[in-house]
Amino acid sequence: RYQRRDLGARIWGLEHRQPMLRVTVTDAQGRVQYDSQGLAPGQDLSTWNDVLRTLRGEYGARTSRLDPADPSSSSMHVAAPVRLDGRLAGVLTVVAPTASLHPYAERSRRKVLQAGAVLLGSALLVGVLLTGWLGRSVARLKAYAGSVAEGRPATLPSLGGELAELGRALESMRIQLEGRQYVERYVQHLTHEMKSPLAAIRGAAELLGEPMPEADRERFLANILDQEARLRRLIERMLALATLEHRQSLQDPGPVGLQAILDKVLGALEPSLAKKRVRIRREGLADLEVVGEAFLLEQALRNLLENAVAFSPPEGTVRITLEVAPGRGRVRIRDAGPGLPDWARERLFTPFFSLPGPGDAKGTGLGLSFVREVAKLHQGAVSLDNHPEGGAEARLELPLG
């Protein structure tokens, strides 16, 4: 009945339906009296450990192969004594083939392999993600270092862990190096540019100490005031340029209408336009909007218009054109002057470089440098070149709103 029983048991995820145990019973001399599978009736098992040790009153067990050449035929034998009226009458042995454990061992192996695969996959995924994060962080840090090396505006990227410490160290080093180089460069330029007006002021002051006609005295006083005004403009523009060069990004950028800014700038320049009798001609779009800081764009356009007015002759016309380039808004300002000499084109945006205007008037040499810094901050561009029909034309391109 046991052999025919349907167990219907589920053990550790495996269905166990048929009994796999074998039972043998021997007499007191170790001879088989019963075998549930009928394999060894009448055999003498008295020399096998399970029967021998049990007949001696010890714990009897052994593992043997049913077929010596087949490792999978190994079976475990566990025996217990059979007593009748207090005397040892025989031995009962339960035989369990090790093959019955193979499905569980195989399932365990699969479980271990699956868990190992999941663990390995997780480790690989974490490794890939970590490598990707490190790669992106290093690439951003490299791009930041490249921008700093090329002198372009750059903002320290947001980093984590040790890379954040490295980034802060690079930022600190950049600030210190830029500050030192900036001071050295501008002190040299400023000292050079201040020599001429200071010499003129000193010469006029020395002459004023001597008797002279009133007309000459007024002329020398006017010269002193002009040179003082030039020094003040030089210092003010240098401070403005210094502030701009140390900025790494725009503050609260937004849509800016260029027509409104031009109206404001031209209103401020109206006395200069009237004094020189320079006309303004406006062309192109009336509703062109770009993205940026209105104050900086106003200062940049004012510098470009002041240059155009300064280099235009009396009764000349300055042309202002607003147009759209691919993905950008463009302002073109063309003067009516003699144009640019070829030797000066590569130095136009160099700080403290300026060309003499009509009447040998000399500017500070900082206006175009300021415009270039404004364009860089806005991710735009500025250029200045001769126009085919005469005069010089400045082009300022900015991202569209």
XYZ file of C-alpha atoms in Angstrom:
401
model
C 0.000 0.000 0.000
C 2.856 2.381 0.784
C 4.490 1.721 -2.583
C 1.219 2.443 -4.386
C 0.443 5.571 -2.421
C 0.147 8.936 -4.219
C 1.904 11.275 -1.800
C 0.910 14.552 -3.478
C 3.481 16.451 -1.441
C 5.219 19.643 -2.503
C 8.657 19.841 -0.920
C 10.779 22.962 -1.454
C 9.070 23.820 -4.694
C 9.147 20.304 -6.155
C 6.193 17.913 -6.582
C 6.800 14.629 -4.721
C 4.202 11.996 -5.646
C 5.749 8.490 -5.539
C 7.535 6.951 -2.530
C 11.219 6.296 -3.153
C 12.076 4.509 0.102
C 12.894 0.787 0.200
C 12.477 -1.376 3.302
C 14.287 -4.621 4.145
C 13.848 -6.838 7.187
C 16.394 -9.469 8.291
C 16.296 -12.102 10.998
C 18.695 -12.277 13.957
C 21.320 -13.897 11.721
C 21.198 -11.073 9.153
C 19.377 -12.965 6.400
C 16.763 -10.995 4.436
C 13.215 -12.052 5.246
C 11.452 -9.184 3.474
C 12.368 -6.688 0.747
C 9.728 -4.148 -0.299
C 11.125 -4.092 -3.831
C 11.894 -7.832 -3.978
C 15.556 -7.261 -4.820
C 17.352 -9.250 -2.108
C 15.141 -11.923 -0.510
C 17.175 -14.582 1.271
C 20.462 -12.702 0.981
C 22.885 -12.634 3.888
C 23.477 -8.984 4.893
C 25.089 -9.752 8.244
C 28.453 -8.328 7.140
C 27.049 -4.937 6.055
C 27.460 -2.130 8.547
C 23.774 -1.302 8.865
C 22.840 -4.853 9.875
C 26.126 -5.842 11.593
C 26.314 -2.851 13.915
C 22.606 -2.985 14.720
C 22.870 -6.658 15.709
C 25.712 -5.623 18.050
C 23.458 -3.043 19.692
C 25.164 -0.078 17.965
C 23.948 2.538 15.487
C 23.927 0.944 12.039
C 24.175 2.980 8.826
C 25.994 2.819 5.511
C 26.051 4.221 1.979
C 26.494 1.766 -0.880
C 25.982 1.590 -4.620
C 23.464 -0.842 -6.001
C 25.626 -0.896 -9.132
C 29.337 -0.398 -8.294
C 29.937 1.131 -11.720
C 27.105 3.658 -11.450
C 27.673 6.569 -9.002
C 24.048 7.596 -9.324
C 22.900 4.241 -7.843
C 24.243 5.128 -4.397
C 21.771 4.654 -1.554
C 21.766 5.483 2.136
C 20.892 2.649 4.557
C 19.748 3.376 8.129
C 18.843 0.420 10.364
C 16.980 -0.149 13.645
C 16.607 -3.327 15.749
C 13.417 -5.433 15.736
C 12.636 -6.817 19.230
C 10.193 -9.518 20.119
C 9.369 -10.245 23.777
C 12.503 -8.325 24.809
C 14.874 -10.250 22.599
C 16.564 -9.134 19.365
C 14.630 -10.750 16.546
C 16.065 -8.961 13.519
C 16.915 -5.685 11.785
C 14.732 -3.295 9.796
C 16.606 -1.138 7.279
C 15.216 1.851 5.432
C 17.012 2.517 2.116
C 16.865 5.996 0.530
C 18.483 6.373 -2.905
C 20.615 9.494 -3.137
C 19.065 10.045 -6.554
C 15.974 11.187 -4.714
C 17.953 14.204 -3.536
C 19.279 15.097 -6.995
C 16.242 17.239 -7.964
C 16.687 19.261 -4.790
C 20.424 19.611 -5.351
C 19.792 20.669 -8.957
C 17.146 23.128 -7.845
C 19.562 24.500 -5.246
C 22.222 24.815 -7.932
C 19.817 26.720 -10.183
C 18.816 28.958 -7.317
C 22.445 29.704 -6.526
C 23.182 30.372 -10.213
C 20.130 32.623 -10.507
C 21.031 34.511 -7.362
C 24.617 34.795 -8.588
C 23.439 36.032 -11.982
C 21.187 38.612 -10.328
C 24.006 39.687 -8.037
C 26.467 39.850 -10.932
C 23.970 41.725 -13.092
C 23.276 44.165 -10.269
C 26.993 44.666 -9.740
C 27.488 45.231 -13.475
C 24.551 47.648 -13.595
C 25.870 49.567 -10.602
C 29.306 49.557 -12.206
C 27.929 50.834 -15.513
C 25.884 53.536 -13.788
C 28.836 54.552 -11.631
C 31.147 54.568 -14.633
C 28.628 56.605 -16.625
C 28.199 59.077 -13.774
C 31.942 59.397 -13.331
C 32.420 59.737 -17.084
C 29.809 62.483 -17.360
C 31.137 64.277 -14.298
C 34.713 64.116 -15.541
C 33.581 65.271 -19.011
C 31.774 68.257 -17.462
C 34.794 69.047 -15.349
C 37.018 68.721 -18.421
C 34.736 71.050 -20.406
C 34.831 73.543 -17.539
C 38.645 73.388 -17.420
C 38.783 73.812 -21.212
C 36.541 76.880 -21.073
C 38.694 78.386 -18.332
C 41.868 77.645 -20.299
C 40.423 79.365 -23.389
C 39.242 82.355 -21.380
C 35.547 81.722 -22.041
C 32.887 82.265 -19.326
C 32.355 79.049 -17.420
C 30.244 78.012 -14.448
C 31.492 75.245 -12.175
C 29.236 72.218 -12.860
C 27.341 70.530 -10.067
C 29.374 67.511 -8.998
C 29.271 65.007 -6.156
C 31.728 63.303 -3.841
C 35.427 63.783 -4.329
C 34.852 65.332 -7.756
C 33.026 68.205 -6.066
C 36.093 68.860 -3.938
C 38.272 68.740 -7.047
C 35.933 71.126 -8.849
C 35.987 73.601 -5.972
C 39.771 73.410 -5.879
C 39.926 74.146 -9.624
C 37.473 77.027 -9.225
C 39.511 78.503 -6.392
C 42.700 78.162 -8.420
C 41.038 79.780 -11.440
C 39.827 82.746 -9.410
C 43.228 83.313 -7.841
C 45.114 82.993 -11.131
C 42.657 85.157 -13.027
C 42.760 87.799 -10.308
C 46.539 87.944 -10.327
C 46.844 87.993 -14.114
C 44.002 90.478 -14.413
C 45.603 92.931 -11.979
C 49.009 92.666 -13.641
C 47.600 93.133 -17.142
C 45.311 96.027 -16.371
C 47.733 97.873 -14.140
C 50.201 97.859 -17.027
C 47.622 99.033 -19.560
C 46.099 101.605 -17.251
C 49.503 103.023 -16.365
C 50.349 103.366 -20.035
C 47.026 104.992 -20.943
C 47.155 107.454 -18.042
C 50.582 108.811 -19.002
C 49.301 110.915 -21.902
C 46.428 112.764 -20.137
C 48.498 113.211 -16.971
C 51.350 114.714 -19.010
C 48.886 117.054 -20.734
C 47.380 118.118 -17.391
C 50.823 118.692 -15.874
C 51.990 120.731 -18.886
C 48.870 122.887 -18.862
C 49.122 123.388 -15.080
C 52.755 124.509 -15.367
C 51.863 126.987 -18.112
C 48.967 128.347 -16.068
C 51.484 129.351 -13.411
C 52.933 131.925 -15.773
C 51.381 135.199 -16.985
C 49.398 134.702 -20.222
C 46.465 136.183 -22.095
C 43.017 135.274 -20.812
C 42.166 133.416 -24.014
C 45.184 131.113 -23.585
C 44.331 130.601 -19.920
C 40.789 129.507 -20.837
C 42.150 127.178 -23.514
C 44.545 125.502 -21.073
C 41.787 125.181 -18.451
C 39.524 123.559 -21.038
C 42.352 121.184 -21.917
C 42.749 120.197 -18.260
C 38.994 119.537 -17.973
C 39.019 117.484 -21.187
C 41.921 115.347 -19.994
C 40.283 114.906 -16.582
C 37.088 113.766 -18.269
C 39.107 111.332 -20.384
C 40.765 109.896 -17.266
C 37.407 109.535 -15.549
C 35.894 107.747 -18.557
C 38.935 105.485 -18.712
C 38.630 104.478 -15.051
C 34.849 104.063 -15.188
C 34.977 101.856 -18.282
C 37.844 99.824 -16.915
C 35.868 99.139 -13.723
C 32.792 98.211 -15.754
C 34.843 95.873 -17.961
C 36.538 94.321 -14.921
C 33.164 93.612 -13.330
C 31.866 92.095 -16.555
C 34.910 89.882 -17.173
C 34.569 88.264 -13.748
C 30.946 87.299 -14.345
C 30.391 83.705 -15.412
C 26.689 83.876 -16.320
C 23.758 86.218 -16.856
C 21.624 87.373 -13.948
C 17.867 86.978 -14.487
C 17.917 86.850 -18.303
C 14.643 87.378 -20.118
C 13.116 88.557 -23.412
C 14.411 91.979 -24.419
C 12.956 94.146 -27.192
C 15.835 95.732 -29.117
C 13.712 98.584 -30.500
C 12.913 99.807 -26.982
C 16.590 99.690 -26.003
C 17.611 101.595 -29.137
C 14.996 104.262 -28.381
C 16.481 104.685 -24.902
C 20.099 104.800 -26.119
C 19.357 107.243 -28.942
C 17.502 109.467 -26.511
C 20.605 109.622 -24.302
C 22.831 110.351 -27.330
C 20.577 113.045 -28.738
C 22.827 115.964 -27.594
C 25.866 114.360 -29.279
C 23.875 113.697 -32.446
C 22.588 117.254 -32.541
C 26.040 118.736 -31.866
C 27.626 116.778 -34.715
C 24.491 116.901 -36.906
C 24.610 113.140 -37.454
C 21.408 111.539 -38.727
C 20.088 108.125 -37.670
C 18.409 105.798 -40.152
C 16.642 102.747 -38.749
C 15.676 99.727 -40.852
C 14.497 96.147 -40.474
C 12.255 94.469 -37.885
C 10.378 96.543 -35.334
C 9.511 93.695 -32.933
C 12.818 91.797 -32.677
C 13.285 90.185 -29.260
C 16.386 88.463 -27.889
C 17.191 86.733 -24.592
C 19.499 88.573 -22.201
C 19.989 91.314 -19.627
C 18.484 94.592 -20.743
C 21.049 96.737 -18.865
C 24.086 95.016 -20.411
C 22.577 95.090 -23.899
C 21.836 98.781 -23.484
C 25.464 99.466 -22.527
C 26.751 97.390 -25.454
C 24.546 99.147 -28.019
C 25.476 102.525 -26.567
C 29.181 101.749 -27.019
C 28.641 100.681 -30.628
C 26.526 103.748 -31.415
C 28.999 106.103 -29.738
C 31.765 104.655 -31.909
C 29.621 105.006 -35.049
C 28.797 108.644 -34.227
C 32.424 109.432 -33.325
C 33.767 108.111 -36.648
C 31.036 109.635 -38.821
C 31.636 113.063 -40.351
C 29.267 116.002 -39.720
C 26.008 115.625 -41.647
C 26.758 111.894 -41.907
C 24.232 109.079 -41.481
C 24.446 106.149 -39.089
C 22.360 103.176 -40.257
C 20.839 100.755 -37.743
C 19.356 97.488 -39.044
C 17.522 94.834 -37.033
C 17.235 91.418 -38.687
C 17.020 87.707 -38.000
C 19.900 85.310 -38.631
C 19.542 81.499 -38.235
C 18.470 81.119 -34.593
C 19.671 84.605 -33.660
C 18.728 88.241 -33.709
C 21.236 90.592 -35.311
C 21.887 94.318 -34.934
C 23.947 96.014 -37.660
C 25.297 99.516 -37.009
C 27.094 101.158 -39.919
C 28.898 104.496 -39.706
C 29.735 106.943 -42.498
C 33.438 107.161 -41.690
C 36.540 106.231 -43.648
C 36.469 102.572 -42.590
C 39.058 100.455 -40.827
C 42.709 100.155 -41.821
C 43.770 96.579 -42.545
C 46.500 96.573 -39.904
C 44.032 97.373 -37.112
C 41.374 94.722 -37.746
C 42.933 92.017 -35.569
C 43.389 94.385 -32.616
C 39.988 96.103 -32.551
C 38.711 94.149 -29.525
C 41.987 94.320 -27.584
C 41.628 96.350 -24.361
C 43.069 99.888 -24.545
C 43.475 99.764 -28.336
C 41.712 102.561 -30.180
C 41.942 104.337 -33.496
C 42.041 108.120 -33.702
C 38.739 109.558 -34.799
C 38.074 112.776 -36.682
C 40.210 115.568 -35.245
C 42.604 112.983 -33.732
C 40.175 112.406 -30.843
C 41.151 109.206 -29.025
C 38.824 106.992 -27.052
C 39.526 104.822 -24.050
C 39.990 101.646 -26.083
C 37.654 99.732 -23.761
C 34.275 100.102 -25.485
C 34.634 97.249 -27.963
C 36.178 94.998 -25.290
C 33.084 95.638 -23.171
C 30.784 94.768 -26.101
C 32.707 91.541 -26.717
C 32.320 90.484 -23.070
C 28.585 91.222 -23.215
C 28.267 89.100 -26.369
C 30.168 86.209 -24.762
C 27.969 86.302 -21.666
C 24.877 86.131 -23.908
C 26.313 83.222 -25.953
C 26.382 85.606 -28.909
C 29.028 87.213 -31.104
C 30.233 90.643 -32.208
C 32.261 91.634 -35.247
C 33.451 94.849 -36.872
C 34.491 95.174 -40.499
C 34.378 97.487 -43.488
C 31.133 97.718 -45.458
C 31.327 97.274 -49.255
C 29.567 100.622 -49.742
C 31.858 102.490 -47.359
C 32.227 103.013 -43.646
C 32.618 100.414 -40.913
C 29.808 98.109 -39.797
C 29.474 96.459 -36.386
C 27.376 93.300 -36.046
C 26.025 92.104 -32.722
C 24.286 88.679 -32.751
C 22.248 87.414 -29.795
C 20.019 84.366 -29.107
C 16.420 84.919 -30.189
C 13.696 85.306 -27.597
